[in-house]
Amino acid sequence: MDTPRSNFLKTQIQADLDAGRSDCVVTRFPPEPNGFLHIGHAKSISVNFGLAAEFGGQCHLRFDDTNPEKENQIFIDAIQEDLRWLGYEWHGEVRFASSYFEQLYQWALVLIDAGNAYVCDLDAEEARAYRGTLTEPGKDSPYRGRTTAENRDLFQRMRAGEFADGACVLRAKIDMASPNINLRDPILYRVRHATHHQTGDDWPIYPTYDFAHGQEDAIEGITHSICTLEFEDHRPLYDWLIEHLPVPHRPRQIEFARLNTSYTVTSKRKLKLLVDSGTVDGWDDPRMPTVAGMRRRGYPPAAIRHFCEEVGTSRSDGMVDMAMLEHAVRGHLNETAPRAFCVLRPLKVVLTNVDETSVLRIANHPSDESLGHREVPFGPELWIDSDDFRESANKKYKRLVIGKRVRLRGAYVIEADRCDTDKAGTVTTVYCRVIENTLGEDPGDGVKPKGVIHWVASHGAATAELRLYDRLFNDANPGRAEELLSVVNTDSLATIVDAVIEESLTNAEPEQVFQFEREGYFVADRHAHSNATPVFNLTIGLRDTWGGGNG
RNA sequence: UGGGGUGUCGCCAAGUGGCAAGGCACCGGGUUUUGAUCCCGGCAUUCGCAGGUUCGAAUCCUGCCACCCCAGCCA
């Protein structure tokens, strides 16, 4: 269903295939297990898994776990769950950079033996000073001239745990005057006496991203290592390491622009701030752009995948309109969500010429009969939305007005005669008459109803809690704000505790999405919903093109 | 003012010398027992700017301009 579209990644991979530089396509999604997946990751996942699928190749899931102090098993589990939920299946076992630590260590020795790496005792601050600046070249470290034997001995002792954290590092010997700062003798290993979630206390030293990533790709036979633009400057180093090491395969790194979506932030620090400040309910709050958040919000995984594909893949920075994601969500839900009735602001209607209850059979979807029908109780007293009634209104108002007719969706046409109001002037009850023979037919007298409204019979109803979500930020580009919390939309959540739902909805399963007719799509909350205490989250409202403000 | 990138409709984005796809948004009109969906139609004489090459340029050349990334023992 997703129309294949051209992008530079496909073009270049096809060129590699045609030229014989590659004979298959193997990609990988390499998250560091230090946080939850978000919409940006979903894009990367879509790109990597999509490319593999399109070219008949495979995509690996590899945890880039080279920094134990920031990582956690919790994220390893959560990421796998999110990936599966999104609908992707990685090839083979889950991989870990940490399972290549011994090989990486051996290759570091190869670099040392060839005079391409050395142990440097400069501390972090000194190293920064020696590195130079963007416009000035760096200076050689005083330890750059150590002999191969000395470097080998020192590095082996680093590995043996003889040095304290930060005491020394292993560096590649490239060029301290390179205009590309990544080539100014980059650090390959650092000493870190930390327990690793996978390797325990086996290692007192850990490879850096630069030393690990390309080699991991080579080990796994990754043909195309797709990453984001900020790694472009690292490519020369990526290639340098591959060239100087006896790796079994030569992967190619290609960068693309990360996805930015309006009205959202994806920085780990900022997402954490939202959680820690209590602005949201947690990492899976329905307003969060995390995969878990979108799941709890009721976004179909297929819609997220479709959106990632529709948005395209390029090398130019930009910000995609959130409306595009919402369009994808509505599109999928319109086709798949069963319809049901829910009255958000209950107003009592008494049908003065009805005195018996009955049951109506109503289609669950206006155009897809496979979704079947449901039985909906009908009777002399019902609830309609208070917004759907006015004592008087102009002809643009297509709902219930005294002296006028409206159709009860799936049921009869009624006409309002009068209403009761309390001392504040608020309407409390509307008295109407059912027009004879209007079930499935227009009134015989030719007077057509002004519109169609939804309803729930009071004798066949239940109460539900509704959580109405709106965008989390007032600023389209919240990531740019100096103070993130100053641009949060304080009205991003409105709770209705006494909405009225038709009784069939009490059988909803957590995570099941419905379209509450004329209102929007709602999902039974993963955590709070139960048949006894129904709780629905607003996934997304129906598109509202009603220009008229009054009536 | 070092290096690396990017500039095509309000937002994404195809296009790779032959006469500007598509989607989102928006604006009209039609259908409709959801003011939804669906359907039809409109929406860049112009591709950051200025020159040049060519019969012909968004695509090639030159020079500008704007924006993004890089000085973690993070990834």
XYZ file of C-alpha atoms (C1' of nucleotides) in Angstrom:
626
model
C 0.000 0.000 0.000
C 2.909 2.317 0.646
C 3.882 3.539 -2.787
C 7.632 3.066 -3.217
C 9.223 6.419 -3.699
C 12.661 7.266 -4.904
C 15.299 8.612 -2.556
C 19.074 9.021 -2.673
C 19.655 6.024 -0.416
C 17.897 3.648 -2.781
C 19.614 5.201 -5.755
C 23.050 4.802 -4.229
C 22.478 1.277 -3.003
C 21.180 0.284 -6.414
C 24.298 1.808 -7.942
C 26.480 -0.234 -5.573
C 24.609 -3.356 -6.585
C 24.835 -2.570 -10.298
C 28.537 -1.820 -10.084
C 29.208 -4.989 -8.163
C 30.453 -3.163 -5.078
C 27.795 -5.051 -3.146
C 26.100 -8.319 -3.931
C 23.403 -8.041 -1.306
C 22.042 -5.530 1.179
C 22.520 -5.856 4.915
C 21.606 -2.952 7.185
C 21.288 -2.514 10.900
C 19.390 -0.510 13.470
C 21.979 0.263 16.183
C 20.387 1.938 19.218
C 22.354 2.618 22.360
C 20.264 1.148 25.197
C 20.156 4.374 27.153
C 16.613 5.579 26.558
C 13.270 4.884 24.968
C 12.617 4.854 21.248
C 10.880 7.893 19.788
C 9.452 9.039 16.476
C 12.942 9.855 15.221
C 14.063 6.308 15.898
C 10.956 5.060 14.154
C 12.134 6.902 11.056
C 15.582 5.334 11.278
C 14.011 1.933 11.808
C 11.763 2.469 8.818
C 14.750 3.431 6.679
C 16.967 0.529 7.702
C 14.366 -2.204 7.730
C 12.696 -0.735 4.664
C 15.885 -0.726 2.629
C 16.670 -4.304 3.595
C 13.177 -5.436 2.686
C 13.085 -3.595 -0.601
C 16.391 -5.025 -1.756
C 15.692 -8.510 -0.498
C 18.323 -8.220 2.199
C 18.302 -8.298 5.962
C 18.420 -5.887 8.849
C 20.086 -6.552 12.178
C 19.181 -5.196 15.595
C 22.401 -4.324 17.343
C 22.708 -2.611 20.682
C 25.621 -0.234 20.539
C 26.459 -0.765 24.182
C 29.913 0.720 24.548
C 29.146 3.076 27.426
C 27.956 0.980 30.410
C 27.536 3.931 32.736
C 24.623 5.273 30.735
C 23.005 2.047 29.685
C 20.519 -0.293 31.232
C 18.906 -3.667 30.602
C 15.512 -2.001 30.984
C 16.071 -0.169 27.716
C 17.243 -3.287 25.953
C 13.939 -4.947 26.763
C 11.832 -1.871 26.033
C 13.469 -1.252 22.677
C 12.820 -4.784 21.534
C 9.203 -4.546 22.576
C 8.762 -1.242 20.755
C 10.395 -2.628 17.635
C 8.111 -5.631 17.574
C 5.104 -3.474 18.216
C 6.067 -1.274 15.295
C 5.907 -4.421 13.209
C 9.537 -5.153 12.484
C 11.482 -8.350 12.819
C 15.239 -8.270 12.859
C 17.356 -10.888 11.190
C 18.869 -13.509 13.475
C 19.724 -12.961 17.087
C 19.819 -9.620 18.812
C 23.411 -8.411 18.518
C 25.518 -6.529 20.997
C 28.591 -4.446 20.382
C 29.764 -5.812 23.717
C 29.962 -9.316 22.331
C 32.688 -8.064 19.977
C 34.809 -6.538 22.737
C 37.530 -9.182 22.518
C 37.821 -8.831 18.750
C 37.906 -5.069 19.050
C 40.648 -5.371 21.652
C 42.694 -7.582 19.356
C 42.288 -5.114 16.521
C 43.434 -2.294 18.765
C 46.604 -4.311 19.265
C 46.959 -4.581 15.495
C 46.825 -0.811 15.250
C 49.445 -0.483 17.975
C 51.746 -2.994 16.333
C 51.550 -1.123 13.067
C 52.401 2.133 14.795
C 48.913 3.461 14.175
C 47.815 3.886 17.773
C 49.360 4.926 21.038
C 48.556 5.219 24.698
C 48.194 8.807 25.795
C 48.361 10.001 29.388
C 46.953 13.460 28.809
C 43.901 14.070 30.970
C 40.644 15.234 29.417
C 41.362 18.907 29.876
C 44.869 18.666 28.468
C 43.671 16.624 25.557
C 41.184 19.320 24.695
C 43.885 21.967 24.773
C 46.149 19.902 22.531
C 43.352 19.272 20.086
C 43.353 22.875 18.898
C 40.214 24.632 17.755
C 38.039 24.746 14.674
C 40.404 27.225 13.061
C 43.735 26.309 14.641
C 45.540 22.990 14.249
C 46.220 20.845 17.276
C 49.595 19.892 18.763
C 51.042 16.423 19.038
C 50.624 14.803 22.404
C 53.908 14.392 24.279
C 53.068 10.664 24.424
C 52.676 10.329 20.684
C 56.209 9.073 20.239
C 55.992 6.046 22.529
C 57.423 2.871 21.061
C 55.267 0.037 19.842
C 56.499 -2.157 22.684
C 55.707 0.494 25.235
C 52.241 1.093 23.807
C 51.514 -2.600 23.714
C 52.563 -3.009 27.325
C 50.589 -0.002 28.476
C 47.465 -0.999 26.594
C 47.595 -4.539 27.944
C 47.908 -3.093 31.414
C 44.927 -0.845 30.720
C 43.017 -3.958 29.848
C 44.310 -5.675 32.990
C 42.778 -2.918 35.068
C 46.011 -1.351 36.293
C 44.971 2.215 35.615
C 42.359 4.416 37.180
C 39.467 5.884 35.213
C 40.719 8.683 33.027
C 44.380 7.982 33.656
C 45.061 7.202 30.039
C 43.445 6.413 26.698
C 44.352 4.654 23.485
C 44.429 7.003 20.515
C 44.738 6.515 16.801
C 47.814 8.200 15.361
C 46.516 10.148 12.407
C 47.020 13.908 12.085
C 46.778 16.536 14.796
C 46.659 19.244 12.147
C 43.755 17.799 10.193
C 41.019 20.310 9.430
C 38.646 17.507 10.400
C 38.819 17.402 14.166
C 37.774 13.770 14.205
C 41.087 12.900 12.630
C 43.173 14.662 15.293
C 44.294 11.441 16.956
C 40.792 10.336 18.043
C 40.351 8.357 21.224
C 39.748 4.665 20.691
C 39.577 3.322 24.229
C 39.027 4.818 27.621
C 39.473 3.341 31.089
C 36.188 2.882 32.858
C 35.890 0.592 35.832
C 32.187 0.109 35.414
C 30.017 -2.968 35.528
C 28.520 -3.599 32.129
C 24.971 -4.854 31.786
C 26.115 -7.589 29.405
C 29.759 -8.291 30.217
C 29.734 -7.605 33.928
C 33.189 -6.772 35.246
C 35.098 -8.394 32.418
C 36.321 -5.114 31.026
C 37.923 -2.080 32.685
C 38.289 -0.424 29.301
C 35.624 0.348 26.698
C 35.924 1.260 23.041
C 34.512 4.574 21.839
C 31.793 4.825 19.229
C 34.335 5.660 16.555
C 36.437 2.602 17.183
C 33.501 0.281 17.663
C 30.850 1.115 15.123
C 32.542 0.503 11.816
C 34.193 -2.656 13.044
C 30.882 -3.966 14.350
C 29.462 -3.317 10.907
C 32.377 -5.159 9.324
C 31.975 -8.146 11.624
C 28.290 -8.444 10.821
C 28.761 -7.994 7.106
C 26.730 -4.807 7.047
C 26.863 -3.493 3.488
C 25.295 -0.110 4.118
C 25.663 1.570 7.471
C 22.974 4.215 7.463
C 23.280 6.981 10.024
C 22.353 10.609 10.523
C 24.069 13.691 9.151
C 26.058 14.558 12.257
C 28.225 11.518 11.623
C 29.296 12.686 8.233
C 32.504 14.161 9.623
C 33.249 10.807 11.194
C 33.161 8.950 7.902
C 36.833 9.621 7.098
C 37.702 8.037 10.433
C 35.257 5.196 9.859
C 36.967 4.481 6.552
C 40.471 4.951 7.983
C 39.883 2.296 10.614
C 38.411 -0.140 8.119
C 41.434 0.375 5.877
C 43.962 -0.118 8.637
C 42.401 -3.190 10.192
C 42.186 -6.789 8.926
C 38.387 -6.689 8.964
C 36.409 -9.361 7.085
C 34.219 -6.938 5.192
C 34.104 -3.372 4.033
C 30.868 -1.567 4.946
C 29.835 1.782 3.528
C 28.487 4.560 5.705
C 25.805 6.801 4.233
C 24.160 9.636 6.123
C 20.629 11.032 5.900
C 18.806 13.898 7.631
C 17.107 12.941 10.867
C 13.380 13.443 11.166
C 12.115 16.492 12.993
C 8.401 16.857 13.596
C 6.690 20.100 14.524
C 5.405 20.523 18.066
C 7.640 17.812 19.431
C 11.053 17.308 20.987
C 13.138 14.169 20.771
C 16.226 15.092 22.709
C 16.710 12.566 25.489
C 17.449 15.331 27.949
C 14.287 17.229 27.081
C 12.046 14.188 27.139
C 13.461 13.331 30.522
C 12.769 16.854 31.732
C 9.128 16.467 30.757
C 8.917 13.275 32.767
C 10.919 14.439 35.774
C 9.079 17.746 36.026
C 5.760 15.936 36.097
C 4.663 17.710 32.927
C 3.654 14.333 31.578
C 2.689 11.070 33.187
C 5.802 9.109 32.235
C 7.718 7.941 29.194
C 4.609 6.401 27.735
C 2.306 9.334 28.386
C 0.036 9.612 25.329
C 1.428 13.069 24.615
C 5.009 11.855 24.421
C 6.591 11.342 20.976
C 8.025 8.076 22.229
C 6.979 4.871 20.532
C 5.460 3.777 23.838
C 3.624 7.086 24.062
C 2.221 6.824 20.557
C 1.169 3.289 21.322
C -0.693 4.369 24.421
C -2.186 7.210 22.407
C -3.695 4.696 20.017
C -1.587 5.415 16.936
C -1.613 2.316 14.726
C 1.895 1.033 14.015
C 0.980 0.850 10.344
C 0.198 4.561 10.384
C 3.573 5.364 11.892
C 5.287 3.231 9.267
C 3.266 4.849 6.510
C 4.132 8.306 7.785
C 7.857 7.512 7.867
C 7.657 6.370 4.275
C 5.540 9.293 3.085
C 7.834 11.838 4.609
C 10.692 10.794 2.410
C 14.389 10.478 3.093
C 16.848 13.161 2.086
C 19.907 15.023 3.265
C 18.308 18.370 3.954
C 17.358 19.410 7.468
C 13.752 20.243 7.865
C 10.727 19.970 10.052
C 7.794 17.863 9.027
C 4.352 19.134 9.889
C 2.755 17.103 12.656
C -0.405 17.234 10.543
C 1.188 14.701 8.235
C 1.483 12.142 11.022
C -2.043 12.903 12.130
C -3.261 12.448 8.579
C -1.694 8.993 8.482
C -3.245 8.101 11.823
C -6.714 9.212 10.735
C -6.323 7.439 7.439
C -5.610 4.080 9.023
C -8.123 4.454 11.802
C -10.885 5.522 9.441
C -10.533 2.179 7.709
C -10.059 -0.034 10.718
C -11.757 1.442 13.770
C -15.253 0.204 14.623
C -17.708 3.039 15.240
C -19.526 3.504 18.525
C -21.442 6.168 20.405
C -20.087 8.155 23.292
C -21.616 11.344 24.637
C -18.975 13.654 26.048
C -21.259 16.304 27.621
C -24.499 14.534 28.473
C -27.813 16.347 28.071
C -31.027 14.483 28.794
C -33.577 14.023 26.045
C -37.055 12.692 26.766
C -38.962 11.204 23.860
C -42.530 11.966 24.772
C -44.102 9.539 22.339
C -41.912 6.547 23.167
C -42.652 4.417 26.185
C -40.956 1.143 25.454
C -37.352 0.217 25.081
C -36.091 -1.565 22.007
C -32.837 -2.667 20.447
C -31.453 -1.343 17.193
C -28.930 -3.083 15.003
C -26.286 -0.636 13.873
C -23.356 -1.102 11.501
C -19.913 -0.863 13.066
C -18.517 0.791 9.970
C -20.174 2.890 7.295
C -18.447 1.185 4.377
C -16.797 -1.973 5.621
C -19.426 -4.592 6.294
C -16.835 -7.053 7.536
C -16.755 -5.112 10.787
C -20.292 -6.291 11.418
C -23.081 -4.830 13.485
C -23.867 -4.282 17.125
C -27.036 -4.070 19.170
C -27.757 -0.664 20.606
C -30.498 -0.126 23.195
C -33.059 2.565 22.392
C -35.705 3.961 24.710
C -37.785 6.888 25.962
C -34.865 8.643 27.635
C -31.516 9.274 26.107
C -28.373 11.331 26.294
C -27.143 13.592 23.566
C -24.246 16.011 23.623
C -25.176 19.407 25.023
C -23.325 20.944 22.062
C -25.835 19.286 19.778
C -28.811 21.257 21.060
C -29.752 24.905 20.943
C -33.039 26.501 21.708
C -32.642 28.482 18.518
C -30.054 28.752 15.829
C -29.472 29.865 12.260
C -29.756 27.512 9.305
C -26.030 26.718 9.385
C -26.453 24.820 12.632
C -27.133 21.248 11.577
C -28.196 19.840 14.920
C -31.177 19.829 17.235
C -33.182 23.031 17.642
C -36.647 23.548 19.094
C -39.247 23.132 16.401
C -36.736 21.444 14.113
C -35.761 17.910 13.317
C -32.556 15.976 13.571
C -31.706 12.348 12.899
C -30.466 10.157 15.717
C -27.703 8.253 13.995
C -28.736 4.719 13.211
C -32.171 5.410 14.638
C -35.122 7.754 14.177
C -35.687 11.342 13.230
C -36.865 13.384 16.198
C -38.293 16.850 16.559
C -37.724 19.061 19.603
C -40.790 20.616 21.242
C -39.491 22.305 24.359
C -36.877 22.199 27.064
C -36.348 22.746 30.783
C -33.662 25.046 32.109
C -32.315 25.586 35.588
C -32.112 28.959 37.334
C -28.786 29.625 35.618
C -30.485 29.241 32.288
C -28.715 25.997 31.472
C -30.784 23.514 29.545
C -31.421 20.418 31.644
C -33.859 18.395 29.591
C -35.096 18.502 26.038
C -38.516 17.073 25.154
C -38.843 15.623 21.685
C -41.088 13.449 19.574
C -40.017 10.598 17.351
C -41.318 11.034 13.828
C -43.133 7.891 12.737
C -41.575 5.479 10.269
C -38.191 7.120 10.097
C -36.017 4.145 10.910
C -33.922 3.887 7.795
C -36.218 6.261 5.933
C -36.832 9.941 5.518
C -39.944 11.460 7.118
C -43.055 10.789 5.077
C -44.097 14.445 5.184
C -41.011 15.492 3.282
C -39.610 17.622 6.106
C -36.013 16.503 6.294
C -33.855 16.568 9.423
C -31.202 19.276 9.689
C -28.473 16.857 10.522
C -27.395 13.734 12.304
C -26.337 13.451 15.923
C -25.146 10.605 18.090
C -26.876 9.450 21.258
C -26.936 6.831 24.015
C -30.096 5.510 25.658
C -29.916 6.093 29.403
C -31.048 2.593 30.266
C -28.299 1.011 28.175
C -25.383 3.224 29.103
C -22.242 3.184 31.170
C -19.998 5.936 32.419
C -16.443 6.340 31.192
C -13.451 8.513 31.870
C -12.130 10.284 28.805
C -8.715 11.830 28.521
C -8.674 14.459 25.832
C -5.181 15.175 24.621
C -3.938 18.126 22.663
C -0.462 19.039 21.472
C 2.091 19.227 24.269
C 3.632 22.512 23.153
C 2.413 25.895 22.047
C 5.524 26.451 19.962
C 5.916 24.616 16.671
C 9.612 24.271 17.394
C 9.826 23.681 21.141
C 13.331 22.319 20.872
C 14.515 25.814 20.045
C 13.011 27.435 23.141
C 15.520 28.428 25.825
C 13.200 27.197 28.517
C 11.354 24.126 27.347
C 8.809 24.145 30.147
C 7.818 27.686 29.246
C 6.353 26.547 25.954
C 4.359 23.572 27.174
C 0.666 23.772 26.500
C -0.947 23.741 29.919
C -4.198 22.581 28.344
C -2.753 19.515 26.691
C -4.902 17.245 28.844
C -8.546 17.663 29.732
C -10.306 14.909 31.612
C -13.987 14.106 31.448
C -15.012 11.728 34.176
C -18.671 11.275 33.357
C -18.900 10.662 29.653
C -21.686 8.288 28.644
C -20.833 5.303 26.482
C -23.087 2.768 24.853
C -22.987 -0.509 26.721
C -21.203 -2.454 23.975
C -18.145 -0.364 24.786
C -17.844 -1.908 28.218
C -16.441 -4.961 26.454
C -13.540 -3.032 24.985
C -10.099 -4.511 25.436
C -7.178 -2.314 26.450
C -5.527 -0.809 23.356
C -8.625 -1.298 21.223
C -9.402 1.795 19.169
C -12.896 3.014 18.277
C -14.253 5.942 16.442
C -16.716 7.685 18.712
C -18.905 9.004 15.945
C -18.690 12.688 15.218
C -16.006 13.114 17.881
C -12.823 11.265 17.127
C -10.803 8.130 17.629
C -10.393 6.842 21.151
C -8.296 4.021 22.518
C -8.979 2.052 25.683
C -6.046 2.927 27.903
C -3.405 0.211 28.171
C -3.106 0.618 31.911
C -6.187 2.199 33.406
C -8.997 0.737 31.330
C -11.124 -2.125 32.568
C -14.656 -3.185 31.809
C -15.705 -2.005 35.251
C -13.984 1.381 34.939
C -13.682 2.282 31.274
C -10.962 4.797 30.427
C -10.436 6.018 26.889
C -7.695 8.249 25.508
C -8.344 10.585 22.605
C -6.097 9.377 19.826
C -7.028 12.123 17.397
C -10.162 14.081 16.715
C -12.108 13.813 13.471
C -11.178 16.454 10.953
C -13.400 19.450 11.544
C -14.036 21.602 8.513
C -17.071 23.288 9.929
C -16.253 26.910 9.339
C -19.352 28.367 10.972
C -18.576 29.554 14.466
C -22.124 30.042 15.702
C -25.639 29.209 14.786
C 37.469 33.938 9.589
C 39.160 25.639 9.434
C 36.423 21.362 7.704
C 31.892 18.925 6.276
C 26.818 19.501 4.537
C 22.063 21.644 2.691
C 19.139 25.235 -0.250
C 12.729 22.945 -5.645
C 5.062 25.756 -3.582
C 3.225 27.456 3.613
C 5.561 22.029 5.250
C 7.894 17.420 3.397
C 9.765 15.755 -1.425
C 10.727 13.602 -6.757
C 13.803 15.381 -10.562
C 20.809 13.746 -12.402
C 20.704 18.823 -19.739
C 15.003 18.529 -23.008
C 10.776 22.073 -21.347
C 8.753 21.493 -12.604
C 5.841 14.257 -9.943
C 3.453 13.289 -5.461
C 1.895 13.922 -0.310
C 0.478 17.294 3.787
C -1.830 22.026 4.523
C -5.086 25.364 2.270
C -9.291 27.020 -1.059
C -13.603 25.789 -4.179
C -17.606 22.112 -5.791
C -20.250 17.117 -5.486
C -21.956 12.648 -2.655
C -23.183 11.449 2.401
C -28.043 8.785 8.375
C -20.551 10.882 11.162
C -20.180 19.173 9.723
C -16.022 12.409 9.047
C -14.847 9.412 4.889
C -15.087 9.527 -0.420
C -15.056 12.177 -5.203
C -13.794 16.170 -8.558
C -11.202 20.901 -9.296
C -7.559 24.895 -7.809
C -2.769 25.671 -5.743
C 5.830 26.889 -8.268
C 6.083 30.362 -16.255
C 9.662 28.592 -11.702
C 13.812 25.584 -8.739
C 18.592 30.595 -2.559
C 20.885 34.938 -5.552
C 23.994 36.805 -9.695
C 26.601 35.776 -13.916
C 28.308 32.122 -17.663
C 28.230 27.522 -21.093
C 24.329 25.419 -24.379
C 19.511 25.267 -29.599
C 17.896 24.186 -24.613
C 19.746 24.368 -17.412
C 16.381 23.033 -11.259
C 20.005 19.865 -13.476
C 26.981 21.883 -16.060
C 30.701 26.140 -14.667
C 31.997 30.648 -11.653
C 31.037 33.897 -7.703
C 28.038 35.258 -3.801
C 24.169 34.589 0.218
C 21.504 31.780 3.998
C 21.033 27.788 7.236
C 22.817 23.075 9.728
C 26.916 19.955 11.899
C 32.047 19.340 14.204
C 36.711 21.433 19.302
C 32.820 14.380 24.785
C 37.733 9.922 27.580
C 28.611 10.522 24.489
C 26.423 8.073 20.514
